[in-house]
Short mmCIF file of C-alpha atoms and ligand atoms in Angstrom, two decimals:
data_model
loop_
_atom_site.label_atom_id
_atom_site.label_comp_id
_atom_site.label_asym_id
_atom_site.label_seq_id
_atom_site.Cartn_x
_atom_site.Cartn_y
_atom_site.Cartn_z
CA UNK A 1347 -41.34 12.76 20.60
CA UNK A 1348 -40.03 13.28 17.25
CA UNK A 1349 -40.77 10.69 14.34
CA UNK A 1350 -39.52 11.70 10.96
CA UNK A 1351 -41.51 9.97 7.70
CA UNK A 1352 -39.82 7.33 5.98
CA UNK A 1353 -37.70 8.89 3.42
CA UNK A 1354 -35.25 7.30 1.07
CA UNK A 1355 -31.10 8.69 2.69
CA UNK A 1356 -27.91 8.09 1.57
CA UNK A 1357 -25.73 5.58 3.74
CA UNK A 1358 -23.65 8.19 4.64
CA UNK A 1359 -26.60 10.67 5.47
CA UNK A 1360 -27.66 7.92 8.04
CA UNK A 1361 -24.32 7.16 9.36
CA UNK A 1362 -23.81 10.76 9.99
CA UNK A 1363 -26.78 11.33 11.72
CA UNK A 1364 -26.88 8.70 13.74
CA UNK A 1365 -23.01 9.08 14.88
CA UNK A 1366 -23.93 12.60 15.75
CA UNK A 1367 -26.32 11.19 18.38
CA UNK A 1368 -24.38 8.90 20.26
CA UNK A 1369 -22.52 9.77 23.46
CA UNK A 1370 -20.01 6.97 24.35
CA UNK A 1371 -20.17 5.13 27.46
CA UNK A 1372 -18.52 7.02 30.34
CA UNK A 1373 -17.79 4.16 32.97
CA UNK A 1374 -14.65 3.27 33.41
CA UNK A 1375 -12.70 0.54 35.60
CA UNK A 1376 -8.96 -0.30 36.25
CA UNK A 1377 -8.00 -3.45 35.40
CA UNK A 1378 -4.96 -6.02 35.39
CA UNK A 1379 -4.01 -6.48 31.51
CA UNK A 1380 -4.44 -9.88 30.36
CA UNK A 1381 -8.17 -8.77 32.13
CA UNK A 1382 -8.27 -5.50 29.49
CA UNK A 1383 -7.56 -8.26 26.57
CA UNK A 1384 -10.58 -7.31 24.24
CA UNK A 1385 -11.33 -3.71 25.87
CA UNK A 1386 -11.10 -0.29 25.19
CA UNK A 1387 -8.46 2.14 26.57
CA UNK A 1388 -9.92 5.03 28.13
CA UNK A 1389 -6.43 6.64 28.60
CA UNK A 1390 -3.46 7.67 27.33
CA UNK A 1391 -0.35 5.52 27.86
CA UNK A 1392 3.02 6.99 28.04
CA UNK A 1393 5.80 4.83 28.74
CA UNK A 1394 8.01 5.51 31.48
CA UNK A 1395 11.25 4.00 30.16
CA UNK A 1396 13.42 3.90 27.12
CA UNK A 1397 12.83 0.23 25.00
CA UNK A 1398 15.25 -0.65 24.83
CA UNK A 1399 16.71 0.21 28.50
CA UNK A 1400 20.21 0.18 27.65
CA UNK A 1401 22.50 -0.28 24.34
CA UNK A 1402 22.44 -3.92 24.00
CA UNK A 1403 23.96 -6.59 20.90
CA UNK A 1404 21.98 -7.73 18.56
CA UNK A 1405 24.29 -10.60 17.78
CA UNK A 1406 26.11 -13.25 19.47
CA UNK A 1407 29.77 -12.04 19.37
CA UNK A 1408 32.50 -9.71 20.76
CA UNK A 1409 31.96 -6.24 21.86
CA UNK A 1410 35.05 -4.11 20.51
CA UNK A 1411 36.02 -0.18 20.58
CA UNK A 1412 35.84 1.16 17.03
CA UNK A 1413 38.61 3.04 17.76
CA UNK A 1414 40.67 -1.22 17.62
CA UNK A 1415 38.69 -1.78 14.24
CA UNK A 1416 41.46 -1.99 11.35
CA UNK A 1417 41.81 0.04 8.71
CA UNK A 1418 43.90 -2.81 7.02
CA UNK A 1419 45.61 -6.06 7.62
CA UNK A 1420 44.15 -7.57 10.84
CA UNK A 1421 44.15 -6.99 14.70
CA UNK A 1422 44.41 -9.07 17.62
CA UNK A 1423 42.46 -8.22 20.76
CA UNK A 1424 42.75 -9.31 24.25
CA UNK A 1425 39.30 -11.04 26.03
CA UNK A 1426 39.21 -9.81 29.32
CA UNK A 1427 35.23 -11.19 30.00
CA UNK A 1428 31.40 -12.10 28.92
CA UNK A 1429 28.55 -10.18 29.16
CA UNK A 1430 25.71 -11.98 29.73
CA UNK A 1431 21.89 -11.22 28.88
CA UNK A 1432 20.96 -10.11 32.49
CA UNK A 1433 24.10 -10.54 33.51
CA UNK A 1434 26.27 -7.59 32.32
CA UNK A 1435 30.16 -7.29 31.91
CA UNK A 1436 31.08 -5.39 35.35
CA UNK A 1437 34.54 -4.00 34.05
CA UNK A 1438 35.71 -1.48 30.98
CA UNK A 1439 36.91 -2.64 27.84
CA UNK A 1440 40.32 -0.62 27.47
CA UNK A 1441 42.63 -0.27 24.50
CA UNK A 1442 42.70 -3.55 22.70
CA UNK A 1443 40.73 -4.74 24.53
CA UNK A 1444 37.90 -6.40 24.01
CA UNK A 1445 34.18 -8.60 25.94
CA UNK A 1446 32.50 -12.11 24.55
CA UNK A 1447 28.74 -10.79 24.06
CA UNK A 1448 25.43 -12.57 24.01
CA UNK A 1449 22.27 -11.20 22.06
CA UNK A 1450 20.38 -8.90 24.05
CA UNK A 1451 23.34 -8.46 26.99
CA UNK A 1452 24.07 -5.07 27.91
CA UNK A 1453 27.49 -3.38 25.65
CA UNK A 1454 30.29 -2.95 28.69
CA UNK A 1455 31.52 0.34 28.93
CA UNK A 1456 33.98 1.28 26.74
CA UNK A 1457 32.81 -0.53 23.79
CA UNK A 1458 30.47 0.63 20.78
CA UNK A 1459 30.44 -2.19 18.52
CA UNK A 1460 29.58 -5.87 17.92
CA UNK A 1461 31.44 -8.21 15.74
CA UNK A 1462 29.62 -11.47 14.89
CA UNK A 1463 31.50 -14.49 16.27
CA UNK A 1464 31.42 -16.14 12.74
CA UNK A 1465 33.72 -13.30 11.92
CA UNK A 1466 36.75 -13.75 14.52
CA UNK A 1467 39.75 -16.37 15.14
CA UNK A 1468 39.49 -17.32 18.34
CA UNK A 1469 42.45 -18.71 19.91
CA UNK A 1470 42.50 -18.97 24.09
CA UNK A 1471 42.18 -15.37 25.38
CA UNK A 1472 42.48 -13.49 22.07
CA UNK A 1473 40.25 -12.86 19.12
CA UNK A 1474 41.66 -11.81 15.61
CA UNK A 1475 39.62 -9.46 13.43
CA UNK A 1476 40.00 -8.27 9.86
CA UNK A 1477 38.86 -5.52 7.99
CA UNK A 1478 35.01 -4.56 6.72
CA UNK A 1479 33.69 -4.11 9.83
CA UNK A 1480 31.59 -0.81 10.33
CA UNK A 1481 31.57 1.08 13.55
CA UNK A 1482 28.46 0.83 15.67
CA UNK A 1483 27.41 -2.20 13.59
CA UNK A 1484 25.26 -4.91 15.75
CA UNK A 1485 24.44 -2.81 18.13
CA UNK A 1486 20.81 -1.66 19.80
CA UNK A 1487 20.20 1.60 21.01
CA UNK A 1488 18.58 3.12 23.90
CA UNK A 1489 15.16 4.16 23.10
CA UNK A 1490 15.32 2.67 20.03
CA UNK A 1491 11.72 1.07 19.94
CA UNK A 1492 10.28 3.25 22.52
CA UNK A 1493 11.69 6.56 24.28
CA UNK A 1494 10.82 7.49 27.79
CA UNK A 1495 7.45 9.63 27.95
CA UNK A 1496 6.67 9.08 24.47
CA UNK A 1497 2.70 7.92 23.66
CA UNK A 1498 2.45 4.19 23.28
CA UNK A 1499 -1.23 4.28 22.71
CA UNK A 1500 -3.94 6.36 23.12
CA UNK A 1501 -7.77 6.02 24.26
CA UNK A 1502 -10.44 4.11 22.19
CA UNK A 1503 -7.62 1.63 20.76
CA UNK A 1504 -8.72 -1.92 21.63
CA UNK A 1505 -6.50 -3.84 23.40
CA UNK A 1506 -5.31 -7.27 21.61
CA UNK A 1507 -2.32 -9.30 21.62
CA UNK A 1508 0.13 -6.81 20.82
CA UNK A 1509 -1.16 -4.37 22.90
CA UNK A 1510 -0.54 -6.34 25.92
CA UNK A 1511 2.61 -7.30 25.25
CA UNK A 1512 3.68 -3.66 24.27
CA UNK A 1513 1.78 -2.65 27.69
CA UNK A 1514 4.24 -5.77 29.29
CA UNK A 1515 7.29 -4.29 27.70
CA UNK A 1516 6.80 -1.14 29.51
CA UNK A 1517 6.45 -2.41 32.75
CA UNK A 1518 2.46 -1.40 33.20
CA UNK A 1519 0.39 -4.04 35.32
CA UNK A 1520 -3.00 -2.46 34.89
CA UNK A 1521 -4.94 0.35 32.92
CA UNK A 1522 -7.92 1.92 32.80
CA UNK A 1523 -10.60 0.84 30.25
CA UNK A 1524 -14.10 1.62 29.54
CA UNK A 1525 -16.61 -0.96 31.05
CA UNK A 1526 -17.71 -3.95 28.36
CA UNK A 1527 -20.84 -2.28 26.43
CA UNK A 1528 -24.24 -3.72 27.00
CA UNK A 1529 -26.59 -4.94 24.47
CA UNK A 1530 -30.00 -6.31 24.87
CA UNK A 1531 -32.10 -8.23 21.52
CA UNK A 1532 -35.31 -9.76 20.59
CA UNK A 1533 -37.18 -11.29 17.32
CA UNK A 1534 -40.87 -10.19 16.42
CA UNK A 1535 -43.00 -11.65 13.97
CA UNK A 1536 -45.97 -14.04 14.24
CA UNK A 1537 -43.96 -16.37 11.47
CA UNK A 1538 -41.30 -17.22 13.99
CA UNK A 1539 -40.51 -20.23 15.78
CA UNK A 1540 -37.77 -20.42 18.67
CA UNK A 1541 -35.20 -23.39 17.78
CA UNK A 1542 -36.13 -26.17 20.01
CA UNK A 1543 -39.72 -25.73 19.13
CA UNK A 1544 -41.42 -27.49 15.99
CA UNK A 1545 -42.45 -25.80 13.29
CA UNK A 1546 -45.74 -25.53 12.20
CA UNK A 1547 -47.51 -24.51 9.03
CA UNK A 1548 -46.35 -21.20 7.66
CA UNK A 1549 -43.49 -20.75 10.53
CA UNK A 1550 -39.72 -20.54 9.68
CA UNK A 1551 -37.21 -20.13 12.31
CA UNK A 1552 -36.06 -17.28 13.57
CA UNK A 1553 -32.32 -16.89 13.13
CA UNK A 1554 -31.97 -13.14 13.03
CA UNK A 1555 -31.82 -13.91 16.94
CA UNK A 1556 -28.23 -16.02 16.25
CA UNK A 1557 -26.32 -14.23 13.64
CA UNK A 1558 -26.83 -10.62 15.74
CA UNK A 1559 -25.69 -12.76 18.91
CA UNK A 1560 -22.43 -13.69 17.18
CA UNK A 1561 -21.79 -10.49 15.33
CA UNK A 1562 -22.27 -8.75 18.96
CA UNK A 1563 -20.54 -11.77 20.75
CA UNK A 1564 -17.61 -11.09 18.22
CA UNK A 1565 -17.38 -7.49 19.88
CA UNK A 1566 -17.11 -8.03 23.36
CA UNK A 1567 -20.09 -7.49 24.06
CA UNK A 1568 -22.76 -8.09 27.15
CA UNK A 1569 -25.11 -10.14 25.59
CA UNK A 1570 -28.86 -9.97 26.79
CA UNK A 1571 -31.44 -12.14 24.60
CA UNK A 1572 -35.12 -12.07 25.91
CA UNK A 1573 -35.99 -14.32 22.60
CA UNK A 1574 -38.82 -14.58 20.08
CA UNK A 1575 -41.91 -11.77 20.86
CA UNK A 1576 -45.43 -12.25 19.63
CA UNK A 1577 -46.89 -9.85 17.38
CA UNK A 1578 -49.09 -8.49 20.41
CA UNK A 1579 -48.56 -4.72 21.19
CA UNK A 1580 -48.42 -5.47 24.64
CA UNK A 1581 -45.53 -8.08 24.64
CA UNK A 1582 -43.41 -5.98 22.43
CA UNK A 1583 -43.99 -3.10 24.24
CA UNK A 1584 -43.00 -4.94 27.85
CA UNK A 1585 -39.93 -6.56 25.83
CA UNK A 1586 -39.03 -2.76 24.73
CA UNK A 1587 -39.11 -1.65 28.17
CA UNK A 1588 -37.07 -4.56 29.10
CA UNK A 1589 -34.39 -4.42 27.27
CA UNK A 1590 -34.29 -0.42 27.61
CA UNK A 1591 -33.42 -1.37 30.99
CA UNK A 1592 -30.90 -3.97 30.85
CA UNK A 1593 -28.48 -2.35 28.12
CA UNK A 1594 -27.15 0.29 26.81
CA UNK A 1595 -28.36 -0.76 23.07
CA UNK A 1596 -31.24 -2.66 21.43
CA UNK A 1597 -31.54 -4.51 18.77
CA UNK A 1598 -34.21 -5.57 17.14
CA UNK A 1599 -35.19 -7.53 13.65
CA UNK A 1600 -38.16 -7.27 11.31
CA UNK A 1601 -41.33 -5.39 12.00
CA UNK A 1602 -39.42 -1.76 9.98
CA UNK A 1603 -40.99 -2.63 6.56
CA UNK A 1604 -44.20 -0.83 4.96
CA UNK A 1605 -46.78 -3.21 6.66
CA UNK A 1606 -45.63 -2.99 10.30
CA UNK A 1607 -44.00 0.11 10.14
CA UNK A 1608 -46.85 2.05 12.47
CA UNK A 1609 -46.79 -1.17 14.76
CA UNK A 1610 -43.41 -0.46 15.98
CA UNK A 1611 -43.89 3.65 15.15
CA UNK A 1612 -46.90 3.46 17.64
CA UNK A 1613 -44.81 1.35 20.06
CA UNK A 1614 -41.91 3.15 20.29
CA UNK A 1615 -43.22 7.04 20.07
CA UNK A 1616 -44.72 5.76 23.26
CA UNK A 1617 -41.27 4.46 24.91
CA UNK A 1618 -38.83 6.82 23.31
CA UNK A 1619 -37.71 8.35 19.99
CA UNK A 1620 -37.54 6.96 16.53
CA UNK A 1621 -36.85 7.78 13.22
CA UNK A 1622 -37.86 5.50 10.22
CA UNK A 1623 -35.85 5.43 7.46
CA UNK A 1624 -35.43 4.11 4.12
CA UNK A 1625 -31.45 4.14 3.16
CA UNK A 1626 -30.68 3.78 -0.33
CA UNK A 1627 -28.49 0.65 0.12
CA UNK A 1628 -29.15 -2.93 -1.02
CA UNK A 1629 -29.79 -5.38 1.06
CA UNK A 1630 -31.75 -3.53 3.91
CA UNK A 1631 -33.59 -0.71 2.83
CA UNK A 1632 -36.29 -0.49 5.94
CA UNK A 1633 -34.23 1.04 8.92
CA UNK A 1634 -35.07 2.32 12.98
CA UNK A 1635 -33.06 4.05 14.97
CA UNK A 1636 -34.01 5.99 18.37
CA UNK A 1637 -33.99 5.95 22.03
CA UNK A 1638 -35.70 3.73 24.19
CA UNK A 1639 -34.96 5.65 27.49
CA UNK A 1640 -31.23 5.71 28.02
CA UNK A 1641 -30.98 3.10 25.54
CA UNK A 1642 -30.51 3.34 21.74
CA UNK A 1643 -32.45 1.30 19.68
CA UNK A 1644 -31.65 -0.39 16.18
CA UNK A 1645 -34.15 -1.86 14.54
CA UNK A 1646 -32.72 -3.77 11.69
CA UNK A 1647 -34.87 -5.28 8.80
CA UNK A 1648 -36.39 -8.61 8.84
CA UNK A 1649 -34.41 -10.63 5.76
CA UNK A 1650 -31.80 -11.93 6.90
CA UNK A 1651 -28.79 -10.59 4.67
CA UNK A 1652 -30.08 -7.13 5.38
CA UNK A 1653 -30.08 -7.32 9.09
CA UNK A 1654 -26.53 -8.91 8.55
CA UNK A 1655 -25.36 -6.41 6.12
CA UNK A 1656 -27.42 -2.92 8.05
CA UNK A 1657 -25.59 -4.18 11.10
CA UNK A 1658 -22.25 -4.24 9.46
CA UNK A 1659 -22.33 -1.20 7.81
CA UNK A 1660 -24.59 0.71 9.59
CA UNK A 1661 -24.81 -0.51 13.37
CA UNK A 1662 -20.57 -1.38 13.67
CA UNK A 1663 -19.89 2.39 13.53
CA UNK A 1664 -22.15 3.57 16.00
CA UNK A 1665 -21.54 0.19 18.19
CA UNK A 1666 -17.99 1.46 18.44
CA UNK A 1667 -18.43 5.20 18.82
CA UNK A 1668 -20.34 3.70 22.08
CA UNK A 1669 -18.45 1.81 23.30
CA UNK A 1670 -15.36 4.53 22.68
CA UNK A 1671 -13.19 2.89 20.46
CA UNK A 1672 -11.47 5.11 17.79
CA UNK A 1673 -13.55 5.16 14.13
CA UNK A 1674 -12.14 1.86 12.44
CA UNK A 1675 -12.19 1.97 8.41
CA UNK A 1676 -12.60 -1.45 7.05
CA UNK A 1677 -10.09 -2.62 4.88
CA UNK A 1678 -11.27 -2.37 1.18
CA UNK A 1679 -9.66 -3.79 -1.71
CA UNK A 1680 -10.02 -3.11 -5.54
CA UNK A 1681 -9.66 -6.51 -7.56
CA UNK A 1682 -10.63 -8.15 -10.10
CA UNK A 1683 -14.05 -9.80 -10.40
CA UNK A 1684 -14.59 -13.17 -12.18
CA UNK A 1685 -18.77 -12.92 -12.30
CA UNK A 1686 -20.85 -10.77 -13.84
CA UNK A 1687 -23.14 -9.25 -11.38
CA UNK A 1688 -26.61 -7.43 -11.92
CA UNK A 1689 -27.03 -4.69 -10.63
CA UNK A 1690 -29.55 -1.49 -11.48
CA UNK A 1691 -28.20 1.59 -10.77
CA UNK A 1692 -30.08 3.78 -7.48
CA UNK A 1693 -29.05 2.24 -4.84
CA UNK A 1694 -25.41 1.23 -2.88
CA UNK A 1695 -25.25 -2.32 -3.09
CA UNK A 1696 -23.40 -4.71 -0.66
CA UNK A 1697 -23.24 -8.35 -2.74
CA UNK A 1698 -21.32 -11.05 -1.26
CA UNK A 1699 -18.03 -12.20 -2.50
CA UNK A 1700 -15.48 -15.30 -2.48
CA UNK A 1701 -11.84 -13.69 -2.55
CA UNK A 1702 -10.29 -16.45 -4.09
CA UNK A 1703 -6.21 -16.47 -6.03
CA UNK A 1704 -5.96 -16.77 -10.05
CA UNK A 1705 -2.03 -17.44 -11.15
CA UNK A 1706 -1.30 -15.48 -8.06
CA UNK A 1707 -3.75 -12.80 -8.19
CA UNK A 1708 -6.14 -12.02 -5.60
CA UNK A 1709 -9.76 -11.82 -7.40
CA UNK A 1710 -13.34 -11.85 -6.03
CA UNK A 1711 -16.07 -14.01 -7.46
CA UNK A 1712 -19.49 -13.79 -6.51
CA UNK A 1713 -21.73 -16.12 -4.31
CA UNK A 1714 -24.58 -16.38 -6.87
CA UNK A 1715 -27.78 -16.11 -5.92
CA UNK A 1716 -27.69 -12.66 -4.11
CA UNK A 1717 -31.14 -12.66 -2.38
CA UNK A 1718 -31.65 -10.70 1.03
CA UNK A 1719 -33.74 -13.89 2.32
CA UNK A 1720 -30.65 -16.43 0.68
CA UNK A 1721 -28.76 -16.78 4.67
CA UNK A 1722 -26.39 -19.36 3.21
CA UNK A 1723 -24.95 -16.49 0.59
CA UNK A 1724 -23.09 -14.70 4.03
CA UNK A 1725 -22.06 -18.31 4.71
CA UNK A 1726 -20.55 -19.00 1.74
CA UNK A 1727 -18.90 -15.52 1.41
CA UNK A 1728 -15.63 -13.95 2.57
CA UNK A 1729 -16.12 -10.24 1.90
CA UNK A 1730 -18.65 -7.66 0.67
CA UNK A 1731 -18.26 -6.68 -3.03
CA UNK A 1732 -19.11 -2.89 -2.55
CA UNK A 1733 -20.99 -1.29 -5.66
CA UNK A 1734 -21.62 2.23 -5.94
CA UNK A 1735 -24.96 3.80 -6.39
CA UNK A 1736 -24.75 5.18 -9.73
CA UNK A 1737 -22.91 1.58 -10.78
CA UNK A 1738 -24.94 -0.48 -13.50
CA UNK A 1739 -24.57 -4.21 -13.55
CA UNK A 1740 -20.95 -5.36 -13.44
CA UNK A 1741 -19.64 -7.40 -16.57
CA UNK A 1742 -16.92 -9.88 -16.06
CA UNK A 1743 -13.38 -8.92 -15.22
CA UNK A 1744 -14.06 -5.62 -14.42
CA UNK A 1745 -12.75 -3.80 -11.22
CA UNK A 1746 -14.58 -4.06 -7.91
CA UNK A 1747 -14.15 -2.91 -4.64
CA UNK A 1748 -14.34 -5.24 -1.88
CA UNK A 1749 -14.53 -5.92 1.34
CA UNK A 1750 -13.16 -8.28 3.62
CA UNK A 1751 -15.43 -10.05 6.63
CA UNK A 1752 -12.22 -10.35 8.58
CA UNK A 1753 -12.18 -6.53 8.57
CA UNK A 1754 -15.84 -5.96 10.05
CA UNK A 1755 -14.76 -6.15 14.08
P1 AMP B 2744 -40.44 -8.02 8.16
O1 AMP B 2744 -39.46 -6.89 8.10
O2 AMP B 2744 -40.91 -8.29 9.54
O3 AMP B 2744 -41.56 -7.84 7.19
O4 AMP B 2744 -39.63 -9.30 7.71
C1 AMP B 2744 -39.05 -9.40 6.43
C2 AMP B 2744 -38.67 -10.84 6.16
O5 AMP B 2744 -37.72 -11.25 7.12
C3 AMP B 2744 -39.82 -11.81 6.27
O6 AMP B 2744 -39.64 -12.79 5.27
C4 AMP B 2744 -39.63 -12.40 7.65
O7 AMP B 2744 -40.16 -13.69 7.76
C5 AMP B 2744 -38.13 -12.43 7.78
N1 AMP B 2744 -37.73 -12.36 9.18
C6 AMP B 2744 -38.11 -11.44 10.08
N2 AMP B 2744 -37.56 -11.68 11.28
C7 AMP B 2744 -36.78 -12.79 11.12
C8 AMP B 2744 -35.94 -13.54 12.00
N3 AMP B 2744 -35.79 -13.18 13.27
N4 AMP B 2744 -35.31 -14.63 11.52
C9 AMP B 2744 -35.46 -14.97 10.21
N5 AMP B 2744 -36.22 -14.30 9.33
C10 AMP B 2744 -36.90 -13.22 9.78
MG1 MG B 2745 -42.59 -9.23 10.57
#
């Protein structure tokens, strides 16, 4: 058992180290794809055809041989048939010659080009064409999109809408994708009351328990809650032992800072392996990470904004690294900050932002009151406004560098 002193780390110190110990989930099953939607690839997809099959219009028209196209004047050609999407043109187009042509229907043989039917004279079995049109124009080309044996997509992408589709296009019915990961959570803390119960004297309600469901629900993830846990050493250490066993991953809130550090320290060195650390970001200074057998174990400050903003930018990683999806980098933006906002240089700070348009520039303002216990702050906010350690307060109008919520999946 191994327990390291708190000591103050940079966020990337503790990213890296805690990336470095996690081994992604192994288990993998095949599965139809609309039942992938929301899953990880575990392999690599090469497509077996070229997308598009064969050279097809990209117009409604007539397919011609460049050869007829004039070079002045105009030329009549002779309609000797239709090619129909799915329903191709059997015969040859010959020497003036030339085949009405649907978008997406097959180009007969000998033609290479599509003129747009807004651009002939029509008149019973003959069109008449003029000059200006460019050989090969209109037309789609085999392989185009994809070509056969090429890479579509590779493991750890997640599989969304597009995905499937491109999966579709190719003609593949199933694939093989890691199994969903599991994740297992619990409150502590004597102050806590379950919703549904009343509150009594010096109790709040413990809704760490709801906003780690939804950022885990938000994942795909196997939810396990086993609820709120009295303060007793022997509850927390039967709710440890628990959850070790029904998930790959634990979370837990509260119960990391000064006062009950030893409480969970003593718990845990018992169960498993943790380390105790104090990262120099703002919110959520007071972090645990270990094993609980198999399981990995997060425990995430008590305020609420910090157990929001640790998971985000400290539990997402290593939530995807397990459950082998490819390292994502969140979008971040530089704009243009409306508010002043205090800040004292040490530490990286994560404040919370409202991207909001000004005469057609995107700009961030901030939420006000930027407390780690003020919940309604992540409600009201769109994005993280990202400041640097060595940053000082922020004066009005100045550059920031933000960060969308819609960009923390
Ligand atoms: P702790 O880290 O246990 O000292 O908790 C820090 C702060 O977070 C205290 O104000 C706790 O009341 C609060 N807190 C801890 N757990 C929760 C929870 N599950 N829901 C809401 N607030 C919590
Ligand atoms: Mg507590």
């Amino acid at each position: 058992m191994n327990q390291s002193p708190p000591s103050l780390m940079s966020l990337e110190q503790a990213l890296e180290q805690i990336l470095n110990s996690i081994a992604p989930i192994e288990d993998v099953e095949t599965l139809g794809i609309m039942d992938a939607f929301g899953r990880i690839l575990a392999e690599s997809i090469h497509s077996p055809l070229n997308v598009p099959p064969y050279q097809n219009s990209a117009m409604d028209g007539y397919a011609v041989r460049s050869a007829d196209l004039p070079t002045s004047g105009e030329t009549t050609l002779e309609l000797i048939g239709t090619s129909w999407a799915g329903t191709p043109f059997a015969g040859e187009a010959g020497e003036k010659q030339c085949v009405r042509i649907m978008t997406g229907a097959k180009i007969p043989a000998g033609a290479d080009t599509v003129i747009m039917q807004e651009d002939v004279q029509k008149n019973d079995q003959h069109i008449t064409i003029g000059v200006g049109h460019k050989a090969g124009q209109h037309v789609r080309h085999i392989g185009e999109d994809i070509r056969e044996g090429e890479e579509v997509l590779q493991p750890g992408k997640l599989l969304k809408a597009a995905e499937l589709g491109l999966l579709a296009s190719l003609g593949i019915a199933e694939v093989q994708v890691r199994r969903p990961l599991k994740a297992a959570f619990f409150s502590t803390g004597d102050e806590l009351c379950a919703v549904g119960e009343p509150l009594e004297e010096g109790q709040i309600y413990d809704s760490n328990r709801y906003t780690i469901f939804g950022m885990l629900k938000g994942l795909g993830v196997e939810i396990h809650d086993l609820g709120v846990i009295r303060d007793q050493r022997e509850d927390v250490e039967a709710a440890f032992t628990r959850a070790a066993e029904l998930a790959d991953i634990v979370f837990t809130s509260g119960g990391v800072s000064v006062g009950d550090a030893d409480f969970v320290k003593q718990t845990l060195e018992k169960l498993g392996t943790v380390n105790l650390w104090k990262i120099a970001m703002k919110p959520g200074k007071p972090l645990a990470f270990g094993r609980i057998g198999k399981a990995y174990f997060f425990g995430l400050p008590g305020n609420p904004v910090s157990a929001m903003a640790t998971f985000y930018q400290v539990a997402l990683p290593a939530l995807h690294k397990l459950m082998g999806q490819t390292a994502q980098t969140p979008l971040r933006l530089k704009l243009r900050c409306l508010d002043r906002l205090k800040k004292r240089p040490g530490r990286i700070d994560f404040q919370r932002g409202i991207l909001d348009y000004e005469d057609g520039e995107l700009v961030v303002r901030g939420v006000g009151a930027q407390g780690s216990h003020i919940l309604s702050s992540m409600s009201r906010a769109n994005c993280f406004i990202i400041l640097p350690a060595e940053q000082g307060t922020v004066e009005a109008g100045s550059r920031v560098e933000v960060q969308p919520f819609s960009s923390l999946m």
